[in-house]
Amino acid sequence: MWGRLYCVIDLKFLRENPDVVRASQVNRGEDPAIVDQLLAADESRRQSIQKADELRSEQKAFGKKIGQAAPEDRPKLLEGSNELKAKVKEAEEAQNAAEAEVTRLQYMLSNVVEGAPAGGEDDFVLVEEVGEIPEFDFEPKDHLELGESLGLIDVKRGAKVGGARFYYLTGDGAFLQLGMLMLAAQKAREAGFQLMIPPVLVRPDIMQGTGFLGQHSDEVYYLPADDLYLVGTSEVALAGYHKDEIIDLSDGPLRYTGWSSCFRREAGSHGKDTRGILRVHQFDKLEMFVYCKPEDAAEQHQQLLQMEKDMLAAMELPYRTIDIAGGDLGDSAARKYDNEAWVPTQGTYRELTSTSNCTTFQARRLSIRYRDENGKAQTAATLNGTLATTRWLVAILENHQQADGSVVVPEALRPFVGKDVLTPKK
């Protein structure tokens, strides 16, 4: 189903640093025993390769012997050749089985954690809090009540047409989102990113290669008649853009930003955040994606994080940055930072954006390489980060509301929306 599969974790790294990989598994709350199973399978694979190579070499030499033998001796030699041929076939089957077992176990290992705190969802480390939490001298409305009264959001007709967790952005609501995404696209271009509008349907090998068919595969929409997946983020299509290529990083990282609709099943979230547009099945997003040399990945990660912070500042939102614990990382991320904006009616911070360093995990699966200073092909590193998405409207509406039910448009969005203040519809 997947076509050709590439290495997931560098087996040389695994052999030389098994304790590091075991510790990563423990950090994630996953089974460290897989490391030893994979090491044993790798040893078995290498032995099977050696045995098959020896038999093939013996078969080749035996073939020359038959060619040089007298006619009367050949029938007996041919019998031995057939026996050797059967042994070679058996050895090759054993080699294929051993390689399949290595691949199976490799795909059970998530990326090796780099610097993330241990623990689960609640064990993040607070990096900083930015901005002042608003204090209202009136009872604040939530984003849906504001969105409906201002004529920005229509969830009733969204449910009528698409079912639960679908919605319409209407009038100024549509301009508010388009303006936010356009501003993000402009900021990305100024930072050297190439804007793309990528496919939202991708092949299985691309979805698998980016690490989205692991423990969170139940979040993904699959179209069996076409053997295609709907993306939950344009990260998937941007990661697949250079699949099976040797890219040129001699002038620095390649930086792309994808504008697309995204689709998530939200499996397992029944009863959570069902009101409004905080957790929905379809939304728009501007995603940053970077290919770089592994030694540059940590610096690129900080740059993506700063771009997200700058965009949140432009939206005039109070937020906090947290360092996500290993047990809450996706399969492909070695480290991830979330930026969470304050949501007044919930009295808490909620995630608006995140950025992940995936090191060589995705590029190794997708066979994306670059040439080092000696001309040798090396596996690239990949990173991603969200610069704007539909969910941001929740925080924008709630934090900028006024007593009369109006909402002040952030100054940076006014050229796109065409208004300074959104007022309730009569």
mmCIF file with all atom_site columns, N, CA, C and O in Angstrom, residues 310-346:
data_model
loop_
_atom_site.group_PDB
_atom_site.id
_atom_site.type_symbol
_atom_site.label_atom_id
_atom_site.label_alt_id
_atom_site.label_comp_id
_atom_site.label_asym_id
_atom_site.label_entity_id
_atom_site.label_seq_id
_atom_site.pdbx_PDB_ins_code
_atom_site.Cartn_x
_atom_site.Cartn_y
_atom_site.Cartn_z
_atom_site.occupancy
_atom_site.B_iso_or_equiv
_atom_site.pdbx_formal_charge
_atom_site.auth_seq_id
_atom_site.auth_comp_id
_atom_site.auth_asym_id
_atom_site.auth_atom_id
_atom_site.pdbx_PDB_model_num
ATOM 1   N N  . ASP A 1 310 ? 5.497   37.228 16.787 1.00 0.00 ? 310 ASP A N  1
ATOM 2   C CA . ASP A 1 310 ? 5.299   38.529 16.140 1.00 0.00 ? 310 ASP A CA 1
ATOM 3   C C  . ASP A 1 310 ? 3.886   38.637 15.561 1.00 0.00 ? 310 ASP A C  1
ATOM 4   O O  . ASP A 1 310 ? 3.260   39.708 15.610 1.00 0.00 ? 310 ASP A O  1
ATOM 5   N N  . MET A 1 311 ? 3.385   37.534 15.009 1.00 0.00 ? 311 MET A N  1
ATOM 6   C CA . MET A 1 311 ? 2.037   37.539 14.444 1.00 0.00 ? 311 MET A CA 1
ATOM 7   C C  . MET A 1 311 ? 0.997   37.676 15.553 1.00 0.00 ? 311 MET A C  1
ATOM 8   O O  . MET A 1 311 ? 0.009   38.415 15.410 1.00 0.00 ? 311 MET A O  1
ATOM 9   N N  . LEU A 1 312 ? 1.191   37.010 16.677 1.00 0.00 ? 312 LEU A N  1
ATOM 10  C CA . LEU A 1 312 ? 0.275   37.138 17.810 1.00 0.00 ? 312 LEU A CA 1
ATOM 11  C C  . LEU A 1 312 ? 0.278   38.559 18.357 1.00 0.00 ? 312 LEU A C  1
ATOM 12  O O  . LEU A 1 312 ? -0.765  39.094 18.750 1.00 0.00 ? 312 LEU A O  1
ATOM 13  N N  . ALA A 1 313 ? 1.458   39.172 18.361 1.00 0.00 ? 313 ALA A N  1
ATOM 14  C CA . ALA A 1 313 ? 1.553   40.566 18.804 1.00 0.00 ? 313 ALA A CA 1
ATOM 15  C C  . ALA A 1 313 ? 0.777   41.481 17.868 1.00 0.00 ? 313 ALA A C  1
ATOM 16  O O  . ALA A 1 313 ? 0.122   42.432 18.314 1.00 0.00 ? 313 ALA A O  1
ATOM 17  N N  . ALA A 1 314 ? 0.831   41.189 16.561 1.00 0.00 ? 314 ALA A N  1
ATOM 18  C CA . ALA A 1 314 ? 0.093   41.994 15.589 1.00 0.00 ? 314 ALA A CA 1
ATOM 19  C C  . ALA A 1 314 ? -1.414  41.864 15.792 1.00 0.00 ? 314 ALA A C  1
ATOM 20  O O  . ALA A 1 314 ? -2.173  42.791 15.486 1.00 0.00 ? 314 ALA A O  1
ATOM 21  N N  . MET A 1 315 ? -1.850  40.722 16.331 1.00 0.00 ? 315 MET A N  1
ATOM 22  C CA . MET A 1 315 ? -3.275  40.523 16.630 1.00 0.00 ? 315 MET A CA 1
ATOM 23  C C  . MET A 1 315 ? -3.642  41.105 17.990 1.00 0.00 ? 315 MET A C  1
ATOM 24  O O  . MET A 1 315 ? -4.788  41.024 18.424 1.00 0.00 ? 315 MET A O  1
ATOM 25  N N  . GLU A 1 316 ? -2.634  41.672 18.703 1.00 0.00 ? 316 GLU A N  1
ATOM 26  C CA . GLU A 1 316 ? -2.832  42.325 20.000 1.00 0.00 ? 316 GLU A CA 1
ATOM 27  C C  . GLU A 1 316 ? -3.469  41.377 21.014 1.00 0.00 ? 316 GLU A C  1
ATOM 28  O O  . GLU A 1 316 ? -4.402  41.731 21.732 1.00 0.00 ? 316 GLU A O  1
ATOM 29  N N  . LEU A 1 317 ? -2.903  40.163 21.072 1.00 0.00 ? 317 LEU A N  1
ATOM 30  C CA . LEU A 1 317 ? -3.453  39.126 21.946 1.00 0.00 ? 317 LEU A CA 1
ATOM 31  C C  . LEU A 1 317 ? -2.500  38.802 23.098 1.00 0.00 ? 317 LEU A C  1
ATOM 32  O O  . LEU A 1 317 ? -1.294  38.692 22.887 1.00 0.00 ? 317 LEU A O  1
ATOM 33  N N  . PRO A 1 318 ? -3.015  38.633 24.300 1.00 0.00 ? 318 PRO A N  1
ATOM 34  C CA . PRO A 1 318 ? -2.192  38.112 25.398 1.00 0.00 ? 318 PRO A CA 1
ATOM 35  C C  . PRO A 1 318 ? -1.997  36.611 25.195 1.00 0.00 ? 318 PRO A C  1
ATOM 36  O O  . PRO A 1 318 ? -2.946  35.892 24.872 1.00 0.00 ? 318 PRO A O  1
ATOM 37  N N  . TYR A 1 319 ? -0.768  36.139 25.375 1.00 0.00 ? 319 TYR A N  1
ATOM 38  C CA . TYR A 1 319 ? -0.504  34.727 25.125 1.00 0.00 ? 319 TYR A CA 1
ATOM 39  C C  . TYR A 1 319 ? 0.633   34.238 26.004 1.00 0.00 ? 319 TYR A C  1
ATOM 40  O O  . TYR A 1 319 ? 1.349   35.017 26.637 1.00 0.00 ? 319 TYR A O  1
ATOM 41  N N  . ARG A 1 320 ? 0.791   32.929 26.014 1.00 0.00 ? 320 ARG A N  1
ATOM 42  C CA . ARG A 1 320 ? 1.943   32.329 26.683 1.00 0.00 ? 320 ARG A CA 1
ATOM 43  C C  . ARG A 1 320 ? 2.590   31.314 25.744 1.00 0.00 ? 320 ARG A C  1
ATOM 44  O O  . ARG A 1 320 ? 1.920   30.728 24.880 1.00 0.00 ? 320 ARG A O  1
ATOM 45  N N  . THR A 1 321 ? 3.887   31.093 25.924 1.00 0.00 ? 321 THR A N  1
ATOM 46  C CA . THR A 1 321 ? 4.635   30.098 25.161 1.00 0.00 ? 321 THR A CA 1
ATOM 47  C C  . THR A 1 321 ? 5.011   28.962 26.103 1.00 0.00 ? 321 THR A C  1
ATOM 48  O O  . THR A 1 321 ? 5.514   29.202 27.202 1.00 0.00 ? 321 THR A O  1
ATOM 49  N N  . ILE A 1 322 ? 4.752   27.726 25.667 1.00 0.00 ? 322 ILE A N  1
ATOM 50  C CA . ILE A 1 322 ? 5.073   26.570 26.498 1.00 0.00 ? 322 ILE A CA 1
ATOM 51  C C  . ILE A 1 322 ? 5.919   25.568 25.708 1.00 0.00 ? 322 ILE A C  1
ATOM 52  O O  . ILE A 1 322 ? 5.776   25.436 24.492 1.00 0.00 ? 322 ILE A O  1
ATOM 53  N N  . ASP A 1 323 ? 6.800   24.883 26.425 1.00 0.00 ? 323 ASP A N  1
ATOM 54  C CA . ASP A 1 323 ? 7.654   23.833 25.878 1.00 0.00 ? 323 ASP A CA 1
ATOM 55  C C  . ASP A 1 323 ? 6.944   22.510 26.139 1.00 0.00 ? 323 ASP A C  1
ATOM 56  O O  . ASP A 1 323 ? 6.772   22.095 27.289 1.00 0.00 ? 323 ASP A O  1
ATOM 57  N N  . ILE A 1 324 ? 6.507   21.845 25.067 1.00 0.00 ? 324 ILE A N  1
ATOM 58  C CA . ILE A 1 324 ? 5.642   20.674 25.183 1.00 0.00 ? 324 ILE A CA 1
ATOM 59  C C  . ILE A 1 324 ? 6.423   19.443 25.662 1.00 0.00 ? 324 ILE A C  1
ATOM 60  O O  . ILE A 1 324 ? 7.541   19.179 25.204 1.00 0.00 ? 324 ILE A O  1
ATOM 61  N N  . ALA A 1 325 ? 5.829   18.697 26.580 1.00 0.00 ? 325 ALA A N  1
ATOM 62  C CA . ALA A 1 325 ? 6.464   17.493 27.120 1.00 0.00 ? 325 ALA A CA 1
ATOM 63  C C  . ALA A 1 325 ? 6.476   16.369 26.089 1.00 0.00 ? 325 ALA A C  1
ATOM 64  O O  . ALA A 1 325 ? 5.650   16.317 25.174 1.00 0.00 ? 325 ALA A O  1
ATOM 65  N N  . GLY A 1 326 ? 7.424   15.450 26.275 1.00 0.00 ? 326 GLY A N  1
ATOM 66  C CA . GLY A 1 326 ? 7.623   14.376 25.316 1.00 0.00 ? 326 GLY A CA 1
ATOM 67  C C  . GLY A 1 326 ? 6.393   13.532 25.068 1.00 0.00 ? 326 GLY A C  1
ATOM 68  O O  . GLY A 1 326 ? 6.139   13.105 23.942 1.00 0.00 ? 326 GLY A O  1
ATOM 69  N N  . GLY A 1 327 ? 5.603   13.282 26.109 1.00 0.00 ? 327 GLY A N  1
ATOM 70  C CA . GLY A 1 327 ? 4.421   12.448 25.957 1.00 0.00 ? 327 GLY A CA 1
ATOM 71  C C  . GLY A 1 327 ? 3.296   13.104 25.182 1.00 0.00 ? 327 GLY A C  1
ATOM 72  O O  . GLY A 1 327 ? 2.325   12.440 24.822 1.00 0.00 ? 327 GLY A O  1
ATOM 73  N N  . ASP A 1 328 ? 3.422   14.407 24.910 1.00 0.00 ? 328 ASP A N  1
ATOM 74  C CA . ASP A 1 328 ? 2.391   15.137 24.180 1.00 0.00 ? 328 ASP A CA 1
ATOM 75  C C  . ASP A 1 328 ? 2.863   15.537 22.787 1.00 0.00 ? 328 ASP A C  1
ATOM 76  O O  . ASP A 1 328 ? 2.190   16.279 22.091 1.00 0.00 ? 328 ASP A O  1
ATOM 77  N N  . LEU A 1 329 ? 4.047   15.048 22.394 1.00 0.00 ? 329 LEU A N  1
ATOM 78  C CA . LEU A 1 329 ? 4.565   15.342 21.063 1.00 0.00 ? 329 LEU A CA 1
ATOM 79  C C  . LEU A 1 329 ? 3.934   14.411 20.032 1.00 0.00 ? 329 LEU A C  1
ATOM 80  O O  . LEU A 1 329 ? 3.613   13.267 20.329 1.00 0.00 ? 329 LEU A O  1
ATOM 81  N N  . GLY A 1 330 ? 3.800   14.896 18.815 1.00 0.00 ? 330 GLY A N  1
ATOM 82  C CA . GLY A 1 330 ? 3.418   14.020 17.720 1.00 0.00 ? 330 GLY A CA 1
ATOM 83  C C  . GLY A 1 330 ? 4.564   13.080 17.381 1.00 0.00 ? 330 GLY A C  1
ATOM 84  O O  . GLY A 1 330 ? 5.710   13.291 17.808 1.00 0.00 ? 330 GLY A O  1
ATOM 85  N N  . ASP A 1 331 ? 4.277   12.049 16.599 1.00 0.00 ? 331 ASP A N  1
ATOM 86  C CA . ASP A 1 331 ? 5.301   11.054 16.264 1.00 0.00 ? 331 ASP A CA 1
ATOM 87  C C  . ASP A 1 331 ? 6.545   11.666 15.638 1.00 0.00 ? 331 ASP A C  1
ATOM 88  O O  . ASP A 1 331 ? 7.663   11.211 15.882 1.00 0.00 ? 331 ASP A O  1
ATOM 89  N N  . SER A 1 332 ? 6.359   12.693 14.799 1.00 0.00 ? 332 SER A N  1
ATOM 90  C CA . SER A 1 332 ? 7.477   13.208 14.016 1.00 0.00 ? 332 SER A CA 1
ATOM 91  C C  . SER A 1 332 ? 8.283   14.288 14.730 1.00 0.00 ? 332 SER A C  1
ATOM 92  O O  . SER A 1 332 ? 9.406   14.591 14.325 1.00 0.00 ? 332 SER A O  1
ATOM 93  N N  . ALA A 1 333 ? 7.748   14.891 15.778 1.00 0.00 ? 333 ALA A N  1
ATOM 94  C CA . ALA A 1 333 ? 8.409   16.022 16.434 1.00 0.00 ? 333 ALA A CA 1
ATOM 95  C C  . ALA A 1 333 ? 9.432   15.551 17.459 1.00 0.00 ? 333 ALA A C  1
ATOM 96  O O  . ALA A 1 333 ? 9.157   14.675 18.275 1.00 0.00 ? 333 ALA A O  1
ATOM 97  N N  . ALA A 1 334 ? 10.616  16.182 17.416 1.00 0.00 ? 334 ALA A N  1
ATOM 98  C CA . ALA A 1 334 ? 11.630  15.959 18.455 1.00 0.00 ? 334 ALA A CA 1
ATOM 99  C C  . ALA A 1 334 ? 11.458  16.984 19.568 1.00 0.00 ? 334 ALA A C  1
ATOM 100 O O  . ALA A 1 334 ? 11.812  16.736 20.718 1.00 0.00 ? 334 ALA A O  1
ATOM 101 N N  . ARG A 1 335 ? 10.914  18.149 19.202 1.00 0.00 ? 335 ARG A N  1
ATOM 102 C CA . ARG A 1 335 ? 10.620  19.189 20.187 1.00 0.00 ? 335 ARG A CA 1
ATOM 103 C C  . ARG A 1 335 ? 9.549   20.108 19.602 1.00 0.00 ? 335 ARG A C  1
ATOM 104 O O  . ARG A 1 335 ? 9.513   20.327 18.388 1.00 0.00 ? 335 ARG A O  1
ATOM 105 N N  . LYS A 1 336 ? 8.695   20.635 20.482 1.00 0.00 ? 336 LYS A N  1
ATOM 106 C CA . LYS A 1 336 ? 7.604   21.493 20.005 1.00 0.00 ? 336 LYS A CA 1
ATOM 107 C C  . LYS A 1 336 ? 7.299   22.571 21.033 1.00 0.00 ? 336 LYS A C  1
ATOM 108 O O  . LYS A 1 336 ? 7.282   22.321 22.232 1.00 0.00 ? 336 LYS A O  1
ATOM 109 N N  . TYR A 1 337 ? 7.064   23.772 20.531 1.00 0.00 ? 337 TYR A N  1
ATOM 110 C CA . TYR A 1 337 ? 6.583   24.876 21.360 1.00 0.00 ? 337 TYR A CA 1
ATOM 111 C C  . TYR A 1 337 ? 5.166   25.220 20.914 1.00 0.00 ? 337 TYR A C  1
ATOM 112 O O  . TYR A 1 337 ? 4.876   25.290 19.721 1.00 0.00 ? 337 TYR A O  1
ATOM 113 N N  . ASP A 1 338 ? 4.288   25.458 21.883 1.00 0.00 ? 338 ASP A N  1
ATOM 114 C CA . ASP A 1 338 ? 2.944   25.958 21.600 1.00 0.00 ? 338 ASP A CA 1
ATOM 115 C C  . ASP A 1 338 ? 2.834   27.401 22.072 1.00 0.00 ? 338 ASP A C  1
ATOM 116 O O  . ASP A 1 338 ? 3.411   27.774 23.105 1.00 0.00 ? 338 ASP A O  1
ATOM 117 N N  . ASN A 1 339 ? 2.088   28.190 21.314 1.00 0.00 ? 339 ASN A N  1
ATOM 118 C CA . ASN A 1 339 ? 1.687   29.525 21.752 1.00 0.00 ? 339 ASN A CA 1
ATOM 119 C C  . ASN A 1 339 ? 0.190   29.490 22.011 1.00 0.00 ? 339 ASN A C  1
ATOM 120 O O  . ASN A 1 339 ? -0.591  29.169 21.114 1.00 0.00 ? 339 ASN A O  1
ATOM 121 N N  . GLU A 1 340 ? -0.188  29.816 23.227 1.00 0.00 ? 340 GLU A N  1
ATOM 122 C CA . GLU A 1 340 ? -1.589  29.743 23.633 1.00 0.00 ? 340 GLU A CA 1
ATOM 123 C C  . GLU A 1 340 ? -2.095  31.136 23.983 1.00 0.00 ? 340 GLU A C  1
ATOM 124 O O  . GLU A 1 340 ? -1.479  31.842 24.792 1.00 0.00 ? 340 GLU A O  1
ATOM 125 N N  . ALA A 1 341 ? -3.193  31.526 23.367 1.00 0.00 ? 341 ALA A N  1
ATOM 126 C CA . ALA A 1 341 ? -3.789  32.840 23.645 1.00 0.00 ? 341 ALA A CA 1
ATOM 127 C C  . ALA A 1 341 ? -4.826  32.728 24.757 1.00 0.00 ? 341 ALA A C  1
ATOM 128 O O  . ALA A 1 341 ? -5.452  31.680 24.960 1.00 0.00 ? 341 ALA A O  1
ATOM 129 N N  . TRP A 1 342 ? -5.005  33.829 25.470 1.00 0.00 ? 342 TRP A N  1
ATOM 130 C CA . TRP A 1 342 ? -5.994  33.889 26.542 1.00 0.00 ? 342 TRP A CA 1
ATOM 131 C C  . TRP A 1 342 ? -7.388  33.955 25.939 1.00 0.00 ? 342 TRP A C  1
ATOM 132 O O  . TRP A 1 342 ? -7.656  34.714 25.005 1.00 0.00 ? 342 TRP A O  1
ATOM 133 N N  . VAL A 1 343 ? -8.295  33.102 26.444 1.00 0.00 ? 343 VAL A N  1
ATOM 134 C CA . VAL A 1 343 ? -9.698  33.107 26.021 1.00 0.00 ? 343 VAL A CA 1
ATOM 135 C C  . VAL A 1 343 ? -10.525 33.529 27.229 1.00 0.00 ? 343 VAL A C  1
ATOM 136 O O  . VAL A 1 343 ? -10.724 32.749 28.171 1.00 0.00 ? 343 VAL A O  1
ATOM 137 N N  . PRO A 1 344 ? -11.008 34.773 27.266 1.00 0.00 ? 344 PRO A N  1
ATOM 138 C CA . PRO A 1 344 ? -11.650 35.334 28.461 1.00 0.00 ? 344 PRO A CA 1
ATOM 139 C C  . PRO A 1 344 ? -12.802 34.517 29.024 1.00 0.00 ? 344 PRO A C  1
ATOM 140 O O  . PRO A 1 344 ? -12.878 34.312 30.241 1.00 0.00 ? 344 PRO A O  1
ATOM 141 N N  . THR A 1 345 ? -13.711 34.040 28.177 1.00 0.00 ? 345 THR A N  1
ATOM 142 C CA . THR A 1 345 ? -14.882 33.348 28.707 1.00 0.00 ? 345 THR A CA 1
ATOM 143 C C  . THR A 1 345 ? -14.549 31.961 29.244 1.00 0.00 ? 345 THR A C  1
ATOM 144 O O  . THR A 1 345 ? -15.343 31.368 29.971 1.00 0.00 ? 345 THR A O  1
ATOM 145 N N  . GLN A 1 346 ? -13.400 31.442 28.900 1.00 0.00 ? 346 GLN A N  1
ATOM 146 C CA . GLN A 1 346 ? -12.969 30.150 29.431 1.00 0.00 ? 346 GLN A CA 1
ATOM 147 C C  . GLN A 1 346 ? -12.003 30.327 30.587 1.00 0.00 ? 346 GLN A C  1
ATOM 148 O O  . GLN A 1 346 ? -11.698 29.368 31.299 1.00 0.00 ? 346 GLN A O  1
#
